[in-house]
Coordinates of C-alpha atoms in Angstrom, one line a residue:
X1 CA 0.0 0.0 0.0
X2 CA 1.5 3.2 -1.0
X3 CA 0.1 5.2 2.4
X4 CA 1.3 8.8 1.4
X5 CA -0.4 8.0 -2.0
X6 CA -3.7 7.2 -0.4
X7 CA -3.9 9.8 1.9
X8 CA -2.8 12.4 -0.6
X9 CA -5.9 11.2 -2.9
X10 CA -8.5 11.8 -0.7
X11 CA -10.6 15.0 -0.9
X12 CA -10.3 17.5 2.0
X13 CA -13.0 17.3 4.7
X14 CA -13.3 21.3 4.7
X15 CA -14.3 21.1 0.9
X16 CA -17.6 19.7 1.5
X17 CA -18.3 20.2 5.5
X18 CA -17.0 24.3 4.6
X19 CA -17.2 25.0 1.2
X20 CA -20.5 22.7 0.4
X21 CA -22.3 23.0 3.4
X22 CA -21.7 27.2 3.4
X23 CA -22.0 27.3 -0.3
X24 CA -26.0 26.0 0.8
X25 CA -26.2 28.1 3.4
X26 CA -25.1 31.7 1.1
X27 CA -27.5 30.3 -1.5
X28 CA -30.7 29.3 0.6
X29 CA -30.1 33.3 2.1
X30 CA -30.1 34.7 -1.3
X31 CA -32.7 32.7 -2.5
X32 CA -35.2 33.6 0.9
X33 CA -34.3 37.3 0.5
X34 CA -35.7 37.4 -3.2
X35 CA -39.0 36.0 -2.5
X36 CA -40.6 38.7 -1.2
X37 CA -43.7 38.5 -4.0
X38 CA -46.9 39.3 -2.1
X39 CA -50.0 36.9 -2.0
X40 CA -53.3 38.5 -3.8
X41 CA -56.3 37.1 -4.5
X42 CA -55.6 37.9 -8.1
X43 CA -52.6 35.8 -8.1
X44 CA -52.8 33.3 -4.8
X45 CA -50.0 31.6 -3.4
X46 CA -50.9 28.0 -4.5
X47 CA -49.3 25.2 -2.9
X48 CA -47.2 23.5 -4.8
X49 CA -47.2 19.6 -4.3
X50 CA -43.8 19.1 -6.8
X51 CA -42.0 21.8 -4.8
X52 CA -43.1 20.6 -2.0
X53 CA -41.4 16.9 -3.3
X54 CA -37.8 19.1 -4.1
X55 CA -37.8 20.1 -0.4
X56 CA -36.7 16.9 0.3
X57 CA -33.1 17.3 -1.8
X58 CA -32.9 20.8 -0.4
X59 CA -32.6 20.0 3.2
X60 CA -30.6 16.5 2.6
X61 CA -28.3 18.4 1.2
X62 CA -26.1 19.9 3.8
X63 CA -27.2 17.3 6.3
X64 CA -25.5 14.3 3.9
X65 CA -22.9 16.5 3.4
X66 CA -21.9 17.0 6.9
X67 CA -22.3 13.4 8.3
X68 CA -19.8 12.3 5.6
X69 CA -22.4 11.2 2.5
X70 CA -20.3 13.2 0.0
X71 CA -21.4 11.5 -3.2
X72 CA -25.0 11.4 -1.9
X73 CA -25.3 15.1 -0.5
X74 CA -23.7 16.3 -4.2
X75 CA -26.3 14.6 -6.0
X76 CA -29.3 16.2 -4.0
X77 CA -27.9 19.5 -4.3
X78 CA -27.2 18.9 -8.3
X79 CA -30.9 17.6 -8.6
X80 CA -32.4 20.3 -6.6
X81 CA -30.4 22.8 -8.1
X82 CA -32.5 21.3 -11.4
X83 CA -35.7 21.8 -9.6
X84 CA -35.3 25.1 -8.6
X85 CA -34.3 26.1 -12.2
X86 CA -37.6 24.6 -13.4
X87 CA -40.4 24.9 -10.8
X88 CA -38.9 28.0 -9.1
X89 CA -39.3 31.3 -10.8
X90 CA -37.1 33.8 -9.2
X91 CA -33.9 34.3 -10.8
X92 CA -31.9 34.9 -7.3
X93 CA -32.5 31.9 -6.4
X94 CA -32.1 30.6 -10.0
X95 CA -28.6 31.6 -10.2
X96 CA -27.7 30.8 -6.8
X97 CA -28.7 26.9 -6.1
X98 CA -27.4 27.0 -9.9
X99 CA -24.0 27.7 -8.7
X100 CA -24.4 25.7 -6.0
X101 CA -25.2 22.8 -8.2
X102 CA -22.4 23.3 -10.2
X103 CA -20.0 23.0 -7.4
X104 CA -21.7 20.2 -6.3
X105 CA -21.1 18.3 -9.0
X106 CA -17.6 19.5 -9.3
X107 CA -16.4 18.0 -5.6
X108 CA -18.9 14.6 -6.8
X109 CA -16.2 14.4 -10.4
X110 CA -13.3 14.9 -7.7
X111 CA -14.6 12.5 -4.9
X112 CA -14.8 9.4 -7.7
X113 CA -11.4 10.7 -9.1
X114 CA -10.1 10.7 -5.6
X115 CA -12.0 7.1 -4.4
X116 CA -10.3 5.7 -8.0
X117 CA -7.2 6.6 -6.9
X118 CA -7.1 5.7 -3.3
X119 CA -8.5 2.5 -4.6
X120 CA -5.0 2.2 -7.0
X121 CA -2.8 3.5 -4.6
X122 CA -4.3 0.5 -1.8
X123 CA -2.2 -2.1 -3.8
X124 CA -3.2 -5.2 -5.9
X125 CA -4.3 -7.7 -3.3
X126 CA -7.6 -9.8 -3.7
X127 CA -9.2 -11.4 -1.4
X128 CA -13.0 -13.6 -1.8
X129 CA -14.7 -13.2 1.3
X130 CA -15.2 -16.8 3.2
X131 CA -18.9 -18.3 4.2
X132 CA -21.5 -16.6 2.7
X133 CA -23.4 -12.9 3.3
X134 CA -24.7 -11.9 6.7
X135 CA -28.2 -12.4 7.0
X136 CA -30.5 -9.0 6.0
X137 CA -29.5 -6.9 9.8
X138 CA -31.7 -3.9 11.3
X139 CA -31.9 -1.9 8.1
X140 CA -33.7 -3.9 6.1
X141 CA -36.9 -4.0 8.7
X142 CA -36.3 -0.1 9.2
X143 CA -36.2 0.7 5.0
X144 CA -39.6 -1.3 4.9
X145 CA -41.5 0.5 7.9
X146 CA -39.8 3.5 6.4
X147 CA -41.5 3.3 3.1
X148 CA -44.9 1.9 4.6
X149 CA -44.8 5.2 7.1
X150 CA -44.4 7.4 3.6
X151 CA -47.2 5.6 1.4
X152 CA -49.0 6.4 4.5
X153 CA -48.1 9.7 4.3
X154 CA -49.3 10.1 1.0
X155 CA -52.4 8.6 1.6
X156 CA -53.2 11.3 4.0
X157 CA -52.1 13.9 2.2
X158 CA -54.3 12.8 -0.6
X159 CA -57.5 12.6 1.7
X160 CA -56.8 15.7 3.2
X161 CA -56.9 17.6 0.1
X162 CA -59.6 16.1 -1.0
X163 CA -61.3 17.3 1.2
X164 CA -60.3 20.7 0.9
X165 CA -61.0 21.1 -2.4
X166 CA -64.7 19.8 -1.4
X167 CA -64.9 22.6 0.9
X168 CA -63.6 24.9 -1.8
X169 CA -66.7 23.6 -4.1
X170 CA -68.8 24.9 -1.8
X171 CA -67.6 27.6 -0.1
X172 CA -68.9 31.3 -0.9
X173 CA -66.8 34.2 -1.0
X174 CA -67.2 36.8 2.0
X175 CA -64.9 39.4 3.3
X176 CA -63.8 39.4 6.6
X177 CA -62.4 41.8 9.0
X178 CA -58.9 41.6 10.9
X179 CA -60.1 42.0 14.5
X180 CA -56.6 41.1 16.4
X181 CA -53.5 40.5 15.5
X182 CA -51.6 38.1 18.4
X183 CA -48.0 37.3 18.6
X184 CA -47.2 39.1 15.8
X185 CA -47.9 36.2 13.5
X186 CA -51.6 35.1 14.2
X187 CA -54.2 37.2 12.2
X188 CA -57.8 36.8 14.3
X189 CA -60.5 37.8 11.6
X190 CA -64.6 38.1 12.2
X191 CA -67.1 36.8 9.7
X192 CA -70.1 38.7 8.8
X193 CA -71.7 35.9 10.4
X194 CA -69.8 36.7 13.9
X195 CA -67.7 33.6 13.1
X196 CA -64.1 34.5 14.1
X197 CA -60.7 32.6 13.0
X198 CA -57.5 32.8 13.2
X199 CA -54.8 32.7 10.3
X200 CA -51.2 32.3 10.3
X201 CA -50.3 34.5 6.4
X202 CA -47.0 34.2 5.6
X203 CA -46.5 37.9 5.7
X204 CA -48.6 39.1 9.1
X205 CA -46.7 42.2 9.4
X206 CA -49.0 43.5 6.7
X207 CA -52.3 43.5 7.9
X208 CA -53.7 46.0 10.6
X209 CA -56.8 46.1 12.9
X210 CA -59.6 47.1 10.5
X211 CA -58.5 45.5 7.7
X212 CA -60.8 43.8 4.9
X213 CA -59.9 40.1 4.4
X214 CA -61.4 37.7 1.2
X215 CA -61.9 34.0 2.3
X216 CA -63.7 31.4 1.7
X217 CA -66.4 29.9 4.3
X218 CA -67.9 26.7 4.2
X219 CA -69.7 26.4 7.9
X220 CA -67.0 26.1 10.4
X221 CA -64.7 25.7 7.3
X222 CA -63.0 28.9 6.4
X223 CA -59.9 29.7 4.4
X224 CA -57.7 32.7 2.7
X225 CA -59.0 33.2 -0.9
X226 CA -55.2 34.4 -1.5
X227 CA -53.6 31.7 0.6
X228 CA -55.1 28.9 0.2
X229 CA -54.3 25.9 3.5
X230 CA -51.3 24.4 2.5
X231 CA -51.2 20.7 3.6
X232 CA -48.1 19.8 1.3
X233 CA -45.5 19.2 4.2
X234 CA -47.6 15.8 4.1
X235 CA -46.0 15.0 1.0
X236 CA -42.2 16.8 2.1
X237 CA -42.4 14.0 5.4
X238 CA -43.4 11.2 3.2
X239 CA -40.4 11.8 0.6
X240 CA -38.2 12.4 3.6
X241 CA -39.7 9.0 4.6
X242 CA -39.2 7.0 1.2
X243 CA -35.3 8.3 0.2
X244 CA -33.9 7.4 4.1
X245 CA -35.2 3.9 2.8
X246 CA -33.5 4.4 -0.2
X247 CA -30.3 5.4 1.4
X248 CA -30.8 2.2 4.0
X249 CA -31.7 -0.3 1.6
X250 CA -28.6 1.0 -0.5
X251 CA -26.2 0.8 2.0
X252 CA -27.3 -2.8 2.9
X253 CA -26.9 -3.5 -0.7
X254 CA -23.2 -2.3 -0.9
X255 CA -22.9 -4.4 2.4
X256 CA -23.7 -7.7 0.7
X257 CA -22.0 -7.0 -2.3
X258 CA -18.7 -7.5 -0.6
X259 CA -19.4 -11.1 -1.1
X260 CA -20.1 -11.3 -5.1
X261 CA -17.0 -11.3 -6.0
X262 CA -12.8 -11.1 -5.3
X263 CA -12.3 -7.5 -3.6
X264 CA -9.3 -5.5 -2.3
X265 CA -7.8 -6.3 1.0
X266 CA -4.9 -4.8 3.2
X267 CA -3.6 -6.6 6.4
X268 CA -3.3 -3.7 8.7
X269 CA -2.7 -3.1 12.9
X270 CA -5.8 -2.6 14.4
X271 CA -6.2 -0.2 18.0
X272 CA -9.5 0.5 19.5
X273 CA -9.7 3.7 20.7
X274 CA -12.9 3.9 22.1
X275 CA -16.2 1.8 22.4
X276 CA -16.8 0.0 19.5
X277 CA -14.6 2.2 17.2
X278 CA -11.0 0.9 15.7
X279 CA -8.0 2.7 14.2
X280 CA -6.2 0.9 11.6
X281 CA -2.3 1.7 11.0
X282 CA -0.2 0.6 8.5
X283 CA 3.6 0.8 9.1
X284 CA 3.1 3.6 12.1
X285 CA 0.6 5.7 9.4
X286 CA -2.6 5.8 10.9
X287 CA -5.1 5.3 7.6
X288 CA -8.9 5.1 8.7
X289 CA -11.1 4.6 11.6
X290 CA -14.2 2.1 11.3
X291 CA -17.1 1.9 14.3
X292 CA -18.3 -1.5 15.2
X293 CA -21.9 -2.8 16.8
X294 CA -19.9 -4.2 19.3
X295 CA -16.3 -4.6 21.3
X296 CA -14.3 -7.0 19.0
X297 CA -11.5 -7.9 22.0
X298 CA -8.7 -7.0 19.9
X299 CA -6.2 -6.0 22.4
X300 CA -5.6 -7.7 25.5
X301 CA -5.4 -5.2 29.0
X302 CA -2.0 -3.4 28.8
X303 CA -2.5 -2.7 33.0
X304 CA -2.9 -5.1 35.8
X305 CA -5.2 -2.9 37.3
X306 CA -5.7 0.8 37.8
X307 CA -3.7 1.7 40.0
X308 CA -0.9 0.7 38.0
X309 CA -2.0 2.8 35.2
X310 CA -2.9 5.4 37.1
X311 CA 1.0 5.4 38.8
X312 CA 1.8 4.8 34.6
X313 CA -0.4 8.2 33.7
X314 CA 1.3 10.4 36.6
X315 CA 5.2 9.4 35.7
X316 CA 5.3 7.6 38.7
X317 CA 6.2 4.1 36.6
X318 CA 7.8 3.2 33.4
X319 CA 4.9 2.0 31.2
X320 CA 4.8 -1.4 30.7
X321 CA 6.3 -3.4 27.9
X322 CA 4.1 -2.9 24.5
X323 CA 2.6 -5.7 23.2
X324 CA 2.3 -6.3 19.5
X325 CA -1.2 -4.9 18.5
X326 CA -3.6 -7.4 16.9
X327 CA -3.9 -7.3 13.1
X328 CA -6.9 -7.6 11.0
X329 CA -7.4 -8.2 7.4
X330 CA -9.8 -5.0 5.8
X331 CA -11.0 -6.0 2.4
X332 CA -13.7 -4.0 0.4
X333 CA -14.3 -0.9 -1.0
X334 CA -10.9 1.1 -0.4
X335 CA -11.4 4.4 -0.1
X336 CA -12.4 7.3 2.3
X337 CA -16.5 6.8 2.8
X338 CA -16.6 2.8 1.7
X339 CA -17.7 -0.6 2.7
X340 CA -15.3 -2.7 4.1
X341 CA -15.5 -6.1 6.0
X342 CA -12.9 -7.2 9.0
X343 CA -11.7 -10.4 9.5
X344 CA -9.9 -12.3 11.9
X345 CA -8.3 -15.6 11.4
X346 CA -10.2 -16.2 8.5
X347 CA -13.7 -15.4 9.8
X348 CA -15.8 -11.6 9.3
X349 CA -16.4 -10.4 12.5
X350 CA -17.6 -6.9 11.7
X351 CA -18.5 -5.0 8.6
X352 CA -18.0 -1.0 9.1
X353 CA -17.3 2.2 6.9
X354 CA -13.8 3.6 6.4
X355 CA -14.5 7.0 7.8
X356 CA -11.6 10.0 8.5
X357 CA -8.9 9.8 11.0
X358 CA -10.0 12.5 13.5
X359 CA -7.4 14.3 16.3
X360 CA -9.9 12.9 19.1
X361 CA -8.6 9.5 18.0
X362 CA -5.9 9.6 20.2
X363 CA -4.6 5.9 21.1
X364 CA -4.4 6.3 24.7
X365 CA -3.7 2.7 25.2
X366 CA -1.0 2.4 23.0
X367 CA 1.1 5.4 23.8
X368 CA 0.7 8.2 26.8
X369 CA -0.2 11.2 25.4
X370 CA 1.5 14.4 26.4
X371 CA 4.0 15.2 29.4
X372 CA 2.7 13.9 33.4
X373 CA 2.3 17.3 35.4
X374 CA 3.8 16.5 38.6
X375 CA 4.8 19.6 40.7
X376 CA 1.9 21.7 42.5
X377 CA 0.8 25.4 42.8
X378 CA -0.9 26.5 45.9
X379 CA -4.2 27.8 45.2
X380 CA -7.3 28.9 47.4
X381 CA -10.0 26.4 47.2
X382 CA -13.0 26.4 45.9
X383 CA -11.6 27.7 42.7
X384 CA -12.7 28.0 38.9
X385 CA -11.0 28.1 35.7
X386 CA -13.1 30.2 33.2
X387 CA -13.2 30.4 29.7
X388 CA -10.9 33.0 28.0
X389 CA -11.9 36.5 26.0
X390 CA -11.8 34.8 22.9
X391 CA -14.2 31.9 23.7
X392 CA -16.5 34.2 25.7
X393 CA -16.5 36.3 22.0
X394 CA -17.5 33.0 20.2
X395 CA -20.3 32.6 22.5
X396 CA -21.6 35.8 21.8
X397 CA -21.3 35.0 18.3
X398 CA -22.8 32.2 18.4
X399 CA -26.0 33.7 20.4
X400 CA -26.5 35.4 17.9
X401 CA -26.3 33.1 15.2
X402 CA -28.9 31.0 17.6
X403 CA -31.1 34.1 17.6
X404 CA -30.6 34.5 13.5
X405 CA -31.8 30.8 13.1
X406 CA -34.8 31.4 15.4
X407 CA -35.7 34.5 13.8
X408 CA -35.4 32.9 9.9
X409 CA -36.9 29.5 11.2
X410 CA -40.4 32.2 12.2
X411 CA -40.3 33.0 8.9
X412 CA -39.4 29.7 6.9
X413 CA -40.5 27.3 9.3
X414 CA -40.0 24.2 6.5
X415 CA -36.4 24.4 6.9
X416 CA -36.0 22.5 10.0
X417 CA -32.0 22.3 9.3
X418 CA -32.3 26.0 10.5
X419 CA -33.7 25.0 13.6
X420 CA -30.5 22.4 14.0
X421 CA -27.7 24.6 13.2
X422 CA -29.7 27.0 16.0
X423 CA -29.7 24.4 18.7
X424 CA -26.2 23.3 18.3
X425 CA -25.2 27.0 18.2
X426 CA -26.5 27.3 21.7
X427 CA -25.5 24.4 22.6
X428 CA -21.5 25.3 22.0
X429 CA -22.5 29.0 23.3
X430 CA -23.4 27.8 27.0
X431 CA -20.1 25.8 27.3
X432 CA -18.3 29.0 26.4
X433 CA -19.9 31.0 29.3
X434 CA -19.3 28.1 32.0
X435 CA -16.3 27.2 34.3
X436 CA -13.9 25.2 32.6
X437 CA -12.8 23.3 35.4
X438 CA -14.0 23.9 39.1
X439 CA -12.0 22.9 42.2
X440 CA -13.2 22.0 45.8
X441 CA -12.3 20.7 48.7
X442 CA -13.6 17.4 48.0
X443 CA -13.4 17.2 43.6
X444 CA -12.9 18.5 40.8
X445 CA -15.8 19.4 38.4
X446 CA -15.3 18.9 34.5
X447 CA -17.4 20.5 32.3
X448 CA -18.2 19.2 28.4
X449 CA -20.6 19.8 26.1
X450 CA -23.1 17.7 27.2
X451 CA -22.8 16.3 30.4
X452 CA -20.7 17.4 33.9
X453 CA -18.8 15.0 35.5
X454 CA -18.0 15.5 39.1
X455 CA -14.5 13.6 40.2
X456 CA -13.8 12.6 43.4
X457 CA -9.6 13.6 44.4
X458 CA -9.9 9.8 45.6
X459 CA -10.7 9.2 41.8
X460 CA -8.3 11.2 39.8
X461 CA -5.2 9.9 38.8
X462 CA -3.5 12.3 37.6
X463 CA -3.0 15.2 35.1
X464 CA -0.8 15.1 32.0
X465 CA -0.5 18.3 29.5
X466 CA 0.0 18.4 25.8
X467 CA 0.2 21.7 24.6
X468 CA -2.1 24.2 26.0
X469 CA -4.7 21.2 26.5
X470 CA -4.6 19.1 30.1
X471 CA -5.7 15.2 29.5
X472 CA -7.2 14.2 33.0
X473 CA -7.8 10.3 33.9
X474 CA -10.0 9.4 36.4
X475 CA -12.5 6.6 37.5
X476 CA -11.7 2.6 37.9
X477 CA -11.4 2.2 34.2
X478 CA -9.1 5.0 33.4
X479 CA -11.4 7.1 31.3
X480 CA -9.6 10.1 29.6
X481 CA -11.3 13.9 29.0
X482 CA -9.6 16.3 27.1
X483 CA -9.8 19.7 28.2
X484 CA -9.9 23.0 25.9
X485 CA -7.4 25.0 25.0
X486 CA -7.8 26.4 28.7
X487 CA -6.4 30.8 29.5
X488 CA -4.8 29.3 33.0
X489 CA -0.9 28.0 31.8
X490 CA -0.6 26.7 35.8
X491 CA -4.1 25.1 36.0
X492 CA -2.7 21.5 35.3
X493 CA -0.1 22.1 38.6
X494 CA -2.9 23.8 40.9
X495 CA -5.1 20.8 40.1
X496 CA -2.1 18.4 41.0
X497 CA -2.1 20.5 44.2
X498 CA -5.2 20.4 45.5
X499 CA -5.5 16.2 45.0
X500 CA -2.5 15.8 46.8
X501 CA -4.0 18.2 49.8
X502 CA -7.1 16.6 49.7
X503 CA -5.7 12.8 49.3
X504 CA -4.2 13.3 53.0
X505 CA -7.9 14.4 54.2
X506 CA -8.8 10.9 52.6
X507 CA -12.8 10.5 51.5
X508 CA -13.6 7.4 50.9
X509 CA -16.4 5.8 49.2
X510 CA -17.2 8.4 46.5
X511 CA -17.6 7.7 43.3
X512 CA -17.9 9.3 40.3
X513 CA -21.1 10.8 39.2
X514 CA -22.0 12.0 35.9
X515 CA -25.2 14.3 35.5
X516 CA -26.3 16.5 32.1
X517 CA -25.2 20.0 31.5
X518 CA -27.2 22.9 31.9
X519 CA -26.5 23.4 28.2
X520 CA -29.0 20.5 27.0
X521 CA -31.8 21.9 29.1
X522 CA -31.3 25.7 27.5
X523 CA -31.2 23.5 24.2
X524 CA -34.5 21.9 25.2
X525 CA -36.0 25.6 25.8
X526 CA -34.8 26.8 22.9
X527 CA -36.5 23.9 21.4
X528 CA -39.9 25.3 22.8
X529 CA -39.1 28.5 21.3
X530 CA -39.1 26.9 18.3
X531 CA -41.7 24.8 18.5
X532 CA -44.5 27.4 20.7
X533 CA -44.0 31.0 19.8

């Protein structure tokens, strides 16, 4: 295998998870600012059921794109690109999911160059796969209930317009008058009649108390003459339904077809590095991860117990003698993104995607990352270590780019990949306004993204820094958190310092406890704001 070959083939992540994905997001602005053409009853807004169909593409877009479906996430945005040029009449957005769709399928022409040539540059060995395919796993059931949910889907929307367009039959034509307008989006209107409704147009700001309204009123039934109910989104969630089957009963497919026929395999050094997920090496080169459904037992314990690693992570012990790490034979679809199949002594135990080596893959088992802190600095306890001026300026950049997604999601409440990006910007926004670390007289505190962990001094082993990051082990199984770049150069020796003052107090029985961040639960508000007002 010719490693620097491979590697060099591959197409940068930042091409599609920057370029792509923020290519969509300039385009889907520039599209939303230039449809701004009112609703009349001389020309309606009509729902549009094919549109509705091409919302599908437009959101899977950038969602394919960032979870690492490159080929599939370009061919959405080419085809909706397509749609937009025919069903779409505004020239804005014409030209800019146009361009979009060009680039798209300019990184696609790239990605199968590049997947051709890390195929070639992965050597000349071929392999038949022993025994015969594994039997038709989880997917399969899911694909089916998948499609059965969007003929459903479809069935309803066709019953529910029906039924509309009965109502329409037989409705007369009144005007009504705007009586209250409430939340700034719900437009309260009173019949002749006495009847009063509320609508939800998609430009409220432009009616006023007073106002004369045209509908339609059939009984209780009673609609916009110029915006007619739209009950298309029935047709966008059974779509959405039918191509994740697609994309499930596809990937099963290029599962099994690892077994028609002689494919490519490379004998390579397999180290987990987490549960259930493996990085393979080749002569010292680390080439690929691939996740697992479960623990394979690839490498045997490399410490007795923990306090030996725990003396091993503070520099308190040579590490022990390294064993030779297990080796696996990966044959399949050689590239970045592709199928592959492992196999030990003859026999597939797993089959798994060759996805990007990431910098979190650090092989703490293999090798000890970083340099042991061992000297202390006196500090007064409790004591908190708080995030930097230029994290505190992301988070208020962030916030806002929360609030921006809120306030666009009010007014394009289809695109529910706005109402994502929103929650994971306030997500990473919280963590930039909490402690970093918190010290006691009894623990430390650690807090991550999602959850806090609270550490017992009993617990923690030790502290060992690489760069301006500390790497802190703790708990009976020697679990590893990384720490962010943290402002405090001296916060790896005063947390050093306070175990050692606390270990001669000596608390036993605690344990480590593990307990959400506040951050989810202002995510789950923000949620409500989404979903209520």
């Amino acid at each position: 295998m010719n490693v620097q070959r491979w590697q060099a083939a591959a197409v940068p992540w930042w091409v599609t998870k920057v370029g792509l994905v923020g290519g969509w997001i300039v385009a889907f602005y520039f599209s939303a600012s230039a449809n701004d053409v009112p609703c009349t009853t001389a020309q309606p807004c009509v729902p549009d059921p094919l549109f509705s169909l091409a919302v599908v593409p437009l959101l899977a877009t950038p969602l394919l794109l960032l979870f690492g479906r490159v080929l599939t996430g370009c061919a959405m945005g080419v085809l909706f690109g397509a749609l937009d040029l025919v069903l779409d009449g505004s020239a804005a957005a014409n030209v800019a999911f146009g361009l979009h769709a060009g680039a798209c399928a300019v990184v696609a022409a790239w990605t199968i160059r590049s997947r051709a040539d890390q195929h070639e540059a992965a050597g000349s060995t071929l392999v038949s796969l022993p025994d015969m395919p594994p039997q038709r796993g989880v997917l399969r059931v899911v694909a089916v209930l998948l499609v059965v949910f969007g003929f459903l889907t479809f069935v309803q929307y066709d019953l529910t317009n029906d039924g509309i367009e009965r109502h329409v039959a037989n409705a007369s034509r009144v005007e009504a008058e705007v009586v209250e307008i409430k939340n700034t989006y719900e437009v309260w209107v009173e019949l002749p009649d006495g009847q009063r409704t509320a609508f939800e147009p998609l430009a409220p700001e432009t009616y006023q108390v007073g106002d004369s309204v045209p509908v339609l009123a059939d009984g209780t039934w009673v609609q916009m003459a110029n915006e007619p109910e739209d009950v298309t989104w029935w047709l966008t969630l059974g779509g959405a339904a039918v191509f994740l089957a697609l994309m499930f009963a596809g990937r099963e497919r290029r599962r099994r077809a690892l077994w028609t026929g002689p494919v490519k395999a490379i004998r390579l050094q397999a180290h987990p590095v987490g549960p259930r997920r493996i990085l393979l090496r080749h002569n010292k080169s680390d080439i690929a991860t691939v996740s697992t459904l479960a623990d394979l037992g690839l490498e045997e314990p490399l410490y007795h117990d923990t306090e030996q690693f725990g003396r091993v992570w503070r520099g308190e012990e040579d590490p022990p003698v390294q064993l030779d790490p297990a080796e696996v034979l990966v044959a399949g679809e050689w590239h970045h993104g592709g199928q592959v199949a492992l196999l030990v002594e003859g026999e597939v135990v797993a089959t798994s995607t060759l996805s990007r080596v990431r910098p979190r893959h650090t092989v703490h088992s293999a090798h000890l990352p970083g340099e042991p802190v061992t000297t202390g600095t006196p500090v007064d306890l409790p004591y908190a270590v708080w995030p930097g001026d230029r994290r505190r300026t992301e988070g208020v950049v962030l916030l806002l780019g929360a609030a921006g997604a809120l306030i666009a999601l009010k007014q394009y409440p289809d695109l529910i990949v706005l109402g994502l990006i929103g929650v994971q910007c306030v997500l990473s926004a919280v963590t930039r306004f909490q402690p970093m670390l918190r010290l006691d007289h009894r623990s430390v505190v650690l807090y991550t993204g999602i959850w806090t962990y609270r550490v017992p001094w009993a617990q923690l082993h030790g502290v060992r820094r690489s760069g301006p990051q500390l790497m802190l082990a703790f708990g009976p199984h020697g679990d590893v958190l990384t720490t962010p770049q943290l402002p405090d150069k001296q916060a790896g020796e005063k947390l050093m310092w306070a175990r050692a003052r606390s270990l001669i107090a000596d608390h036993p029985g605690e344990r480590v406890t593990r307990k959400l961040n506040i951050s989810v639960f202002i995510g789950l508000v923000y949620v409500g704001l989404i979903l209520f007002i």
